[in-house]
Amino acid sequence: MQSSYTLVDLQNWRSLPNDAQPIRLGVFGNPVEHSLSPQMQNAALEACGIEMQYVRFHIQPAELKEALRLLPSLEFVGVNLTLPHKVNAIALVDALDPSAQQIGAINAIRIKGDKLFGFNTDGPAFARAIRHEFSVDLRDLRVLVLGAGGGAGRAIAHQCAREGCERLVLVNRTQEKAAVLADEMKASFADARVAAPVARLQVIGWDEQAIREQIANIDLVVNASSVGMRRSDRSPISATIIAPHLMVYDTVYTRARTPLLAAADEAGARGANGLSMLLHQGALAFESWFDRDAPIDVMRRALQ
Ligand SMILES: NC(=O)c1ccc[n+]([C@@H]2O[C@H](COP(=O)([O-])OP(=O)(O)OC[C@H]3O[C@@H](n4cnc5c(N)ncnc54)[C@H](OP(=O)(O)O)[C@@H]3O)[C@@H](O)[C@H]2O)c1
């Protein structure tokens, strides 16, 4: 098996050397070499006795439409989408899950006949990850989202709204994007549930002082920005802002101890990285592709 495939491979699919198991699933990205999805999904397929393989596809933005359209005739079951395809793919599918429409991005596609159905598992995966990591439900939490204007941040914020979290504070480098998101969600936060004299839904600037002022009325800080992915990145917020009562969830999973989690440690707060969200988004996609429960423990072990 190759380490990754391309559009040219899809165009010449039937003439490629046959693998023992047919390739029927994959992840489209650019770059895609870092993706941990194949090891997780292939372990699940094997555990369930499904004779298929999941592989990486290195697809450029301009190739996405043709690559997706080739999948039904090649008997694919589904694919995941990662950067930079999550937003552009919305216009290329035949039907869309309403929550994916709301978020404006998809991270998975199910193929039925010659139709592509787009959906997004990031929000529900985030909710499951928080329950697993901290034994709490989003509806009981006051949440601050860093990077609320990106695809992951929007999915997480909409999930918080759907589950009726107590309070939501949106922070994004480009503040206007967080303001647009807050506007979309304002009806969900219309009733006053928070005892303290603070707004239930608020947008603040990416500014240490503004974030510091929120912390007394926050339980969970989430990093949904891409800060922390690169080796040279510093923590998106400094340890001096983080208080010991906080739960800190970093959607970044490129390292066990991301810069934010190191800062949380230093401040005496509990933290978890994004591996659990990756696990649950993969499990939810598997469940949608095969209409059966995913072997979550097998998938977790494969990621570890
Ligand atoms: N664990 C999981 O399963 C999972 C799933 C999905 C995503 N993620 C993670 O979520 C993160 C974002 O992914 P995405 O798909 O949402 O990407 P995206 O749509 O490109 O969004 C990137 C976000 O990061 C912000 N950002 C980028 N550089 C920044 C900087 N230097 N300072 C402050 N903010 C900065 C952007 O702010 P602007 O709006 O101002 O550009 C935007 O909010 C990545 O780290 C990714 O690994 C994890």
mmCIF file of C-alpha atoms and ligand atoms in Angstrom:
data_model
loop_
_atom_site.group_PDB
_atom_site.id
_atom_site.type_symbol
_atom_site.label_atom_id
_atom_site.label_comp_id
_atom_site.label_asym_id
_atom_site.label_seq_id
_atom_site.Cartn_x
_atom_site.Cartn_y
_atom_site.Cartn_z
ATOM 1 C CA MET A 1 0.000 0.000 0.000
ATOM 2 C CA GLN A 2 1.252 3.546 -0.816
ATOM 3 C CA SER A 3 1.609 6.073 2.031
ATOM 4 C CA SER A 4 -0.804 8.410 0.208
ATOM 5 C CA TYR A 5 -2.727 8.570 -3.081
ATOM 6 C CA THR A 6 -3.509 11.432 -5.494
ATOM 7 C CA LEU A 7 -6.139 12.540 -7.997
ATOM 8 C CA VAL A 8 -4.128 10.853 -10.765
ATOM 9 C CA ASP A 9 -4.364 7.588 -8.800
ATOM 10 C CA LEU A 10 -8.160 8.010 -8.554
ATOM 11 C CA GLN A 11 -8.327 8.678 -12.314
ATOM 12 C CA ASN A 12 -6.433 5.412 -12.955
ATOM 13 C CA TRP A 13 -7.873 3.506 -9.998
ATOM 14 C CA ARG A 14 -8.733 0.267 -11.768
ATOM 15 C CA SER A 15 -5.226 -0.081 -13.195
ATOM 16 C CA LEU A 16 -3.459 0.273 -9.814
ATOM 17 C CA PRO A 17 -2.002 -2.912 -8.305
ATOM 18 C CA ASN A 18 -4.695 -4.668 -6.253
ATOM 19 C CA ASP A 19 -4.308 -4.553 -2.479
ATOM 20 C CA ALA A 20 -5.472 -7.483 -0.359
ATOM 21 C CA GLN A 21 -8.317 -5.322 0.983
ATOM 22 C CA PRO A 22 -10.124 -2.922 -1.360
ATOM 23 C CA ILE A 23 -9.722 0.785 -0.575
ATOM 24 C CA ARG A 24 -13.213 2.187 0.071
ATOM 25 C CA LEU A 25 -12.529 5.003 2.565
ATOM 26 C CA GLY A 26 -9.996 7.764 3.026
ATOM 27 C CA VAL A 27 -9.079 11.260 4.109
ATOM 28 C CA PHE A 28 -8.620 14.135 1.637
ATOM 29 C CA GLY A 29 -6.181 16.852 2.711
ATOM 30 C CA ASN A 30 -3.197 18.978 1.811
ATOM 31 C CA PRO A 31 -0.997 18.301 3.705
ATOM 32 C CA VAL A 32 -2.333 14.912 4.754
ATOM 33 C CA GLU A 33 0.763 12.941 5.732
ATOM 34 C CA HIS A 34 0.253 13.827 9.420
ATOM 35 C CA SER A 35 -3.305 12.402 9.546
ATOM 36 C CA LEU A 36 -3.838 9.757 12.233
ATOM 37 C CA SER A 37 -7.213 8.717 10.788
ATOM 38 C CA PRO A 38 -5.918 5.691 8.766
ATOM 39 C CA GLN A 39 -4.455 3.938 11.806
ATOM 40 C CA MET A 40 -7.657 4.543 13.794
ATOM 41 C CA GLN A 41 -10.133 3.628 11.023
ATOM 42 C CA ASN A 42 -8.193 0.587 9.769
ATOM 43 C CA ALA A 43 -8.106 -0.804 13.313
ATOM 44 C CA ALA A 44 -11.902 -0.326 13.509
ATOM 45 C CA LEU A 45 -12.480 -1.981 10.121
ATOM 46 C CA GLU A 46 -10.365 -4.962 11.109
ATOM 47 C CA ALA A 47 -12.050 -5.321 14.524
ATOM 48 C CA CYS A 48 -15.486 -5.326 12.841
ATOM 49 C CA GLY A 49 -14.427 -7.802 10.138
ATOM 50 C CA ILE A 50 -15.132 -5.247 7.373
ATOM 51 C CA GLU A 51 -12.875 -6.093 4.442
ATOM 52 C CA MET A 52 -11.912 -2.584 3.369
ATOM 53 C CA GLN A 53 -9.044 -0.153 3.789
ATOM 54 C CA TYR A 54 -8.891 3.547 4.678
ATOM 55 C CA VAL A 55 -6.023 5.586 3.129
ATOM 56 C CA ARG A 56 -4.685 9.133 2.791
ATOM 57 C CA PHE A 57 -5.319 11.205 -0.355
ATOM 58 C CA HIS A 58 -3.140 14.207 -1.128
ATOM 59 C CA ILE A 59 -5.665 16.440 -2.929
ATOM 60 C CA GLN A 60 -5.115 20.083 -3.963
ATOM 61 C CA PRO A 61 -8.044 22.548 -3.637
ATOM 62 C CA ALA A 62 -8.449 22.749 -7.433
ATOM 63 C CA GLU A 63 -8.681 18.925 -7.605
ATOM 64 C CA LEU A 64 -11.341 18.483 -4.939
ATOM 65 C CA LYS A 65 -14.427 18.551 -7.177
ATOM 66 C CA GLU A 66 -13.136 15.927 -9.611
ATOM 67 C CA ALA A 67 -11.742 13.729 -6.822
ATOM 68 C CA LEU A 68 -15.096 13.712 -4.992
ATOM 69 C CA ARG A 69 -17.069 13.002 -8.171
ATOM 70 C CA LEU A 70 -14.938 9.928 -8.935
ATOM 71 C CA LEU A 71 -15.728 8.265 -5.591
ATOM 72 C CA PRO A 72 -19.238 6.815 -6.244
ATOM 73 C CA SER A 73 -18.188 4.926 -9.394
ATOM 74 C CA LEU A 74 -15.173 3.545 -7.495
ATOM 75 C CA GLU A 75 -17.552 2.126 -4.844
ATOM 76 C CA PHE A 76 -16.273 4.284 -1.997
ATOM 77 C CA VAL A 77 -18.310 4.253 1.239
ATOM 78 C CA GLY A 78 -17.166 7.662 2.464
ATOM 79 C CA VAL A 79 -14.306 10.054 3.119
ATOM 80 C CA ASN A 80 -13.106 12.487 5.756
ATOM 81 C CA LEU A 81 -12.019 15.996 4.837
ATOM 82 C CA THR A 82 -9.291 17.923 6.531
ATOM 83 C CA LEU A 83 -7.589 21.251 5.827
ATOM 84 C CA PRO A 84 -8.049 23.020 3.439
ATOM 85 C CA HIS A 85 -11.197 21.305 2.106
ATOM 86 C CA LYS A 86 -13.765 21.563 4.921
ATOM 87 C CA VAL A 87 -15.469 24.754 3.679
ATOM 88 C CA ASN A 88 -15.105 24.340 -0.111
ATOM 89 C CA ALA A 89 -16.565 20.818 -0.056
ATOM 90 C CA ILE A 90 -19.940 22.167 1.135
ATOM 91 C CA ALA A 91 -20.739 23.378 -2.400
ATOM 92 C CA LEU A 92 -19.672 20.063 -3.941
ATOM 93 C CA VAL A 93 -21.965 17.592 -2.151
ATOM 94 C CA ASP A 94 -25.545 16.659 -3.118
ATOM 95 C CA ALA A 95 -27.061 16.960 0.356
ATOM 96 C CA LEU A 96 -26.012 18.488 3.633
ATOM 97 C CA ASP A 97 -26.738 17.787 7.273
ATOM 98 C CA PRO A 98 -28.494 20.888 8.755
ATOM 99 C CA SER A 99 -25.889 21.324 11.489
ATOM 100 C CA ALA A 100 -23.075 21.227 8.897
ATOM 101 C CA GLN A 101 -24.955 23.902 6.958
ATOM 102 C CA GLN A 102 -25.119 26.014 10.125
ATOM 103 C CA ILE A 103 -21.384 25.555 10.815
ATOM 104 C CA GLY A 104 -20.447 26.204 7.182
ATOM 105 C CA ALA A 105 -18.017 23.283 6.970
ATOM 106 C CA ILE A 106 -18.031 19.492 6.581
ATOM 107 C CA ASN A 107 -15.434 17.012 7.778
ATOM 108 C CA ALA A 108 -17.052 13.807 6.461
ATOM 109 C CA ILE A 109 -18.999 12.530 3.465
ATOM 110 C CA ARG A 110 -21.176 9.428 3.168
ATOM 111 C CA ILE A 111 -21.744 7.996 -0.323
ATOM 112 C CA LYS A 112 -25.062 6.361 -1.189
ATOM 113 C CA GLY A 113 -25.547 5.354 -4.815
ATOM 114 C CA ASP A 114 -24.147 8.242 -6.832
ATOM 115 C CA LYS A 115 -24.941 10.851 -4.160
ATOM 116 C CA LEU A 116 -22.567 12.538 -1.694
ATOM 117 C CA PHE A 117 -24.013 13.465 1.721
ATOM 118 C CA GLY A 118 -21.920 15.929 3.752
ATOM 119 C CA PHE A 119 -21.895 16.123 7.531
ATOM 120 C CA ASN A 120 -19.777 17.456 10.369
ATOM 121 C CA THR A 121 -18.825 15.397 13.415
ATOM 122 C CA ASP A 122 -16.567 17.980 15.135
ATOM 123 C CA GLY A 123 -19.240 19.459 17.441
ATOM 124 C CA PRO A 124 -20.716 16.179 18.777
ATOM 125 C CA ALA A 125 -17.172 14.752 19.017
ATOM 126 C CA PHE A 126 -16.145 17.731 21.131
ATOM 127 C CA ALA A 127 -19.115 17.186 23.493
ATOM 128 C CA ARG A 128 -18.213 13.501 23.878
ATOM 129 C CA ALA A 129 -14.546 14.379 24.446
ATOM 130 C CA ILE A 130 -15.388 16.845 27.235
ATOM 131 C CA ARG A 131 -17.621 14.235 28.920
ATOM 132 C CA HIS A 132 -14.871 11.642 28.653
ATOM 133 C CA GLU A 133 -12.001 13.895 29.794
ATOM 134 C CA PHE A 134 -13.704 15.821 32.606
ATOM 135 C CA SER A 135 -16.902 13.845 33.406
ATOM 136 C CA VAL A 136 -19.115 16.901 32.800
ATOM 137 C CA ASP A 137 -21.731 17.897 30.245
ATOM 138 C CA LEU A 138 -21.493 21.091 28.216
ATOM 139 C CA ARG A 139 -24.902 22.255 29.444
ATOM 140 C CA ASP A 140 -23.437 22.701 32.948
ATOM 141 C CA LEU A 141 -20.467 24.757 31.829
ATOM 142 C CA ARG A 142 -19.447 28.341 31.202
ATOM 143 C CA VAL A 143 -17.188 28.052 28.157
ATOM 144 C CA LEU A 144 -14.595 30.358 26.587
ATOM 145 C CA VAL A 145 -13.579 29.448 23.004
ATOM 146 C CA LEU A 146 -10.282 30.736 21.597
ATOM 147 C CA GLY A 147 -10.321 30.646 17.785
ATOM 148 C CA ALA A 148 -14.113 30.861 17.574
ATOM 149 C CA GLY A 149 -13.997 32.090 13.952
ATOM 150 C CA GLY A 150 -12.387 28.985 12.433
ATOM 151 C CA GLY A 151 -14.118 25.772 11.343
ATOM 152 C CA ALA A 152 -13.437 23.875 14.578
ATOM 153 C CA GLY A 153 -14.311 26.904 16.710
ATOM 154 C CA ARG A 154 -17.635 27.402 14.930
ATOM 155 C CA ALA A 155 -18.501 23.709 15.315
ATOM 156 C CA ILE A 156 -17.651 23.803 19.034
ATOM 157 C CA ALA A 157 -19.561 27.047 19.659
ATOM 158 C CA HIS A 158 -22.683 25.771 17.860
ATOM 159 C CA GLN A 159 -22.487 22.540 19.880
ATOM 160 C CA CYS A 160 -22.318 24.583 23.106
ATOM 161 C CA ALA A 161 -25.427 26.484 21.948
ATOM 162 C CA ARG A 162 -27.280 23.281 20.975
ATOM 163 C CA GLU A 163 -26.560 21.716 24.368
ATOM 164 C CA GLY A 164 -27.587 24.919 26.188
ATOM 165 C CA CYS A 165 -24.302 25.656 27.946
ATOM 166 C CA GLU A 166 -24.614 28.155 30.783
ATOM 167 C CA ARG A 167 -22.450 30.814 29.223
ATOM 168 C CA LEU A 168 -20.322 31.218 26.082
ATOM 169 C CA VAL A 169 -17.503 33.690 25.480
ATOM 170 C CA LEU A 170 -16.143 33.863 21.925
ATOM 171 C CA VAL A 171 -12.592 35.013 21.201
ATOM 172 C CA ASN A 172 -11.043 35.212 17.748
ATOM 173 C CA ARG A 173 -7.998 36.987 16.329
ATOM 174 C CA THR A 174 -10.283 38.438 13.633
ATOM 175 C CA GLN A 175 -12.983 39.605 16.013
ATOM 176 C CA GLU A 176 -15.631 40.254 13.310
ATOM 177 C CA LYS A 177 -15.878 36.502 12.642
ATOM 178 C CA ALA A 178 -16.724 35.876 16.314
ATOM 179 C CA ALA A 179 -19.305 38.671 16.169
ATOM 180 C CA VAL A 180 -20.990 37.038 13.134
ATOM 181 C CA LEU A 181 -21.054 33.712 15.009
ATOM 182 C CA ALA A 182 -22.553 35.321 18.140
ATOM 183 C CA ASP A 183 -25.263 36.867 15.994
ATOM 184 C CA GLU A 184 -26.149 33.444 14.546
ATOM 185 C CA MET A 185 -26.519 31.988 18.052
ATOM 186 C CA LYS A 186 -28.111 34.800 20.028
ATOM 187 C CA ALA A 187 -31.573 33.207 20.188
ATOM 188 C CA SER A 188 -30.114 30.192 22.041
ATOM 189 C CA PHE A 189 -28.793 32.468 24.793
ATOM 190 C CA ALA A 190 -31.782 34.792 25.100
ATOM 191 C CA ASP A 191 -32.881 33.745 28.606
ATOM 192 C CA ALA A 192 -30.824 34.863 31.619
ATOM 193 C CA ARG A 193 -29.519 31.700 33.291
ATOM 194 C CA VAL A 194 -26.262 33.012 34.723
ATOM 195 C CA ALA A 195 -26.385 34.255 38.298
ATOM 196 C CA ALA A 196 -23.383 36.607 38.030
ATOM 197 C CA PRO A 197 -23.856 40.044 36.395
ATOM 198 C CA VAL A 198 -22.291 38.915 33.115
ATOM 199 C CA ALA A 199 -23.741 38.326 29.665
ATOM 200 C CA ARG A 200 -24.561 34.714 28.726
ATOM 201 C CA LEU A 201 -23.150 35.223 25.243
ATOM 202 C CA GLN A 202 -20.261 37.573 24.718
ATOM 203 C CA VAL A 203 -17.573 38.400 22.166
ATOM 204 C CA ILE A 204 -14.267 39.782 23.406
ATOM 205 C CA GLY A 205 -11.001 40.705 21.708
ATOM 206 C CA TRP A 206 -7.966 38.403 21.684
ATOM 207 C CA ASP A 207 -6.388 40.395 24.479
ATOM 208 C CA GLU A 208 -4.829 39.070 27.705
ATOM 209 C CA GLN A 209 -6.551 41.623 29.926
ATOM 210 C CA ALA A 210 -9.994 41.046 28.354
ATOM 211 C CA ILE A 211 -9.587 37.259 28.741
ATOM 212 C CA ARG A 212 -8.307 37.607 32.331
ATOM 213 C CA GLU A 213 -11.465 39.540 33.278
ATOM 214 C CA GLN A 214 -13.631 36.615 32.113
ATOM 215 C CA ILE A 215 -11.888 33.804 33.984
ATOM 216 C CA ALA A 216 -13.824 34.063 37.282
ATOM 217 C CA ASN A 217 -17.014 33.341 35.302
ATOM 218 C CA ILE A 218 -15.638 30.538 33.125
ATOM 219 C CA ASP A 219 -15.262 26.773 33.798
ATOM 220 C CA LEU A 220 -13.843 25.510 30.506
ATOM 221 C CA VAL A 221 -11.297 27.161 28.200
ATOM 222 C CA VAL A 222 -11.054 25.623 24.729
ATOM 223 C CA ASN A 223 -8.319 26.316 22.215
ATOM 224 C CA ALA A 224 -9.904 25.868 18.780
ATOM 225 C CA SER A 225 -7.306 28.068 17.068
ATOM 226 C CA SER A 226 -4.375 26.576 15.228
ATOM 227 C CA VAL A 227 -1.944 28.155 17.717
ATOM 228 C CA GLY A 228 0.077 25.299 19.207
ATOM 229 C CA MET A 229 0.267 23.153 16.089
ATOM 230 C CA ARG A 230 3.755 24.282 15.104
ATOM 231 C CA ARG A 231 6.823 23.386 17.176
ATOM 232 C CA SER A 232 7.702 27.085 17.486
ATOM 233 C CA ASP A 233 4.232 28.124 18.765
ATOM 234 C CA ARG A 234 3.777 29.557 22.245
ATOM 235 C CA SER A 235 0.680 28.986 24.352
ATOM 236 C CA PRO A 236 -2.332 30.954 23.001
ATOM 237 C CA ILE A 237 -2.765 32.363 26.530
ATOM 238 C CA SER A 238 -0.157 32.634 29.250
ATOM 239 C CA ALA A 239 -0.126 30.568 32.452
ATOM 240 C CA THR A 240 -0.690 33.720 34.508
ATOM 241 C CA ILE A 241 -4.246 34.037 33.099
ATOM 242 C CA ILE A 242 -5.194 30.421 33.797
ATOM 243 C CA ALA A 243 -6.754 29.772 37.208
ATOM 244 C CA PRO A 244 -6.625 26.379 39.002
ATOM 245 C CA HIS A 245 -10.440 25.946 38.866
ATOM 246 C CA LEU A 246 -10.415 25.809 35.040
ATOM 247 C CA MET A 247 -10.700 22.807 32.757
ATOM 248 C CA VAL A 248 -8.545 23.431 29.677
ATOM 249 C CA TYR A 249 -9.172 21.578 26.408
ATOM 250 C CA ASP A 250 -6.747 22.010 23.516
ATOM 251 C CA THR A 251 -8.120 20.746 20.179
ATOM 252 C CA VAL A 252 -4.485 20.546 19.005
ATOM 253 C CA TYR A 253 -3.174 16.975 19.272
ATOM 254 C CA THR A 254 0.180 17.147 17.510
ATOM 255 C CA ARG A 255 1.850 16.776 20.908
ATOM 256 C CA ALA A 256 0.677 15.158 24.136
ATOM 257 C CA ARG A 257 1.698 18.282 26.047
ATOM 258 C CA THR A 258 0.837 21.255 23.860
ATOM 259 C CA PRO A 259 2.054 24.734 24.886
ATOM 260 C CA LEU A 260 -1.438 25.498 26.280
ATOM 261 C CA LEU A 261 -1.484 22.298 28.332
ATOM 262 C CA ALA A 262 1.993 23.094 29.669
ATOM 263 C CA ALA A 263 0.620 26.497 30.744
ATOM 264 C CA ALA A 264 -2.439 24.826 32.345
ATOM 265 C CA ASP A 265 -0.116 22.479 34.252
ATOM 266 C CA GLU A 266 1.951 25.403 35.460
ATOM 267 C CA ALA A 267 -1.236 27.101 36.702
ATOM 268 C CA GLY A 268 -2.496 23.951 38.453
ATOM 269 C CA ALA A 269 -5.489 23.511 36.107
ATOM 270 C CA ARG A 270 -6.708 20.245 34.560
ATOM 271 C CA GLY A 271 -6.074 19.843 30.847
ATOM 272 C CA ALA A 272 -6.554 17.464 27.914
ATOM 273 C CA ASN A 273 -5.406 17.532 24.304
ATOM 274 C CA GLY A 274 -7.483 17.031 21.130
ATOM 275 C CA LEU A 275 -6.815 13.336 20.687
ATOM 276 C CA SER A 276 -10.150 12.466 22.333
ATOM 277 C CA MET A 277 -12.011 14.780 19.914
ATOM 278 C CA LEU A 278 -10.181 13.168 16.987
ATOM 279 C CA LEU A 279 -11.178 9.750 18.311
ATOM 280 C CA HIS A 280 -14.857 10.652 18.651
ATOM 281 C CA GLN A 281 -15.106 12.443 15.274
ATOM 282 C CA GLY A 282 -13.703 9.285 13.703
ATOM 283 C CA ALA A 283 -16.081 7.048 15.638
ATOM 284 C CA LEU A 284 -19.096 9.181 14.630
ATOM 285 C CA ALA A 285 -18.044 9.054 10.962
ATOM 286 C CA PHE A 286 -17.620 5.265 11.172
ATOM 287 C CA GLU A 287 -21.105 4.967 12.711
ATOM 288 C CA SER A 288 -22.594 6.995 9.875
ATOM 289 C CA TRP A 289 -20.777 5.031 7.136
ATOM 290 C CA PHE A 290 -21.703 1.595 8.497
ATOM 291 C CA ASP A 291 -24.901 2.192 10.564
ATOM 292 C CA ARG A 292 -23.359 0.398 13.528
ATOM 293 C CA ASP A 293 -21.526 1.262 16.743
ATOM 294 C CA ALA A 294 -17.847 2.025 16.349
ATOM 295 C CA PRO A 295 -15.358 -0.116 18.320
ATOM 296 C CA ILE A 296 -14.252 2.884 20.348
ATOM 297 C CA ASP A 297 -11.724 1.096 22.594
ATOM 298 C CA VAL A 298 -9.974 -0.436 19.579
ATOM 299 C CA MET A 299 -9.841 2.996 17.913
ATOM 300 C CA ARG A 300 -8.521 4.639 21.091
ATOM 301 C CA ARG A 301 -5.755 2.032 21.418
ATOM 302 C CA ALA A 302 -4.826 2.483 17.741
ATOM 303 C CA LEU A 303 -4.359 6.224 18.309
ATOM 304 C CA GLN A 304 -2.263 5.742 21.415
HETATM 305 N N1 LIG B 1 -9.002 17.353 17.701
HETATM 306 C C1 LIG B 1 -9.726 17.331 16.608
HETATM 307 O O1 LIG B 1 -10.406 16.347 16.286
HETATM 308 C C2 LIG B 1 -9.760 18.558 15.744
HETATM 309 C C3 LIG B 1 -10.747 18.674 14.750
HETATM 310 C C4 LIG B 1 -10.746 19.855 13.971
HETATM 311 C C5 LIG B 1 -9.785 20.835 14.196
HETATM 312 N N2 LIG B 1 -8.860 20.656 15.186
HETATM 313 C C6 LIG B 1 -7.851 21.693 15.454
HETATM 314 O O2 LIG B 1 -8.490 22.958 15.492
HETATM 315 C C7 LIG B 1 -7.573 23.962 15.081
HETATM 316 C C8 LIG B 1 -8.236 24.861 14.040
HETATM 317 O O3 LIG B 1 -8.603 24.101 12.911
HETATM 318 P P1 LIG B 1 -9.697 24.655 11.891
HETATM 319 O O4 LIG B 1 -10.020 23.541 10.973
HETATM 320 O O5 LIG B 1 -10.784 25.331 12.643
HETATM 321 O O6 LIG B 1 -8.820 25.777 11.115
HETATM 322 P P2 LIG B 1 -9.317 27.151 10.476
HETATM 323 O O7 LIG B 1 -10.712 27.057 10.013
HETATM 324 O O8 LIG B 1 -8.236 27.533 9.528
HETATM 325 O O9 LIG B 1 -9.291 28.189 11.707
HETATM 326 C C9 LIG B 1 -8.082 28.602 12.282
HETATM 327 C C10 LIG B 1 -8.381 29.411 13.528
HETATM 328 O O10 LIG B 1 -7.140 29.710 14.198
HETATM 329 C C11 LIG B 1 -7.019 31.122 14.310
HETATM 330 N N3 LIG B 1 -5.608 31.487 14.223
HETATM 331 C C12 LIG B 1 -4.714 31.085 13.305
HETATM 332 N N4 LIG B 1 -3.502 31.609 13.580
HETATM 333 C C13 LIG B 1 -3.651 32.381 14.685
HETATM 334 C C14 LIG B 1 -2.768 33.176 15.457
HETATM 335 N N5 LIG B 1 -1.480 33.305 15.137
HETATM 336 N N6 LIG B 1 -3.250 33.805 16.551
HETATM 337 C C15 LIG B 1 -4.562 33.664 16.902
HETATM 338 N N7 LIG B 1 -5.445 32.920 16.199
HETATM 339 C C16 LIG B 1 -4.996 32.286 15.117
HETATM 340 C C17 LIG B 1 -7.835 31.703 13.186
HETATM 341 O O11 LIG B 1 -8.172 33.034 13.466
HETATM 342 P P3 LIG B 1 -8.613 34.050 12.283
HETATM 343 O O12 LIG B 1 -10.081 33.808 12.072
HETATM 344 O O13 LIG B 1 -8.299 35.392 12.820
HETATM 345 O O14 LIG B 1 -7.790 33.687 11.073
HETATM 346 C C18 LIG B 1 -9.044 30.757 13.227
HETATM 347 O O15 LIG B 1 -9.889 31.080 14.296
HETATM 348 C C19 LIG B 1 -6.330 23.227 14.544
HETATM 349 O O16 LIG B 1 -5.352 23.262 15.546
HETATM 350 C C20 LIG B 1 -6.807 21.802 14.353
HETATM 351 O O17 LIG B 1 -5.792 20.851 14.583
HETATM 352 C C21 LIG B 1 -8.832 19.543 15.949
#
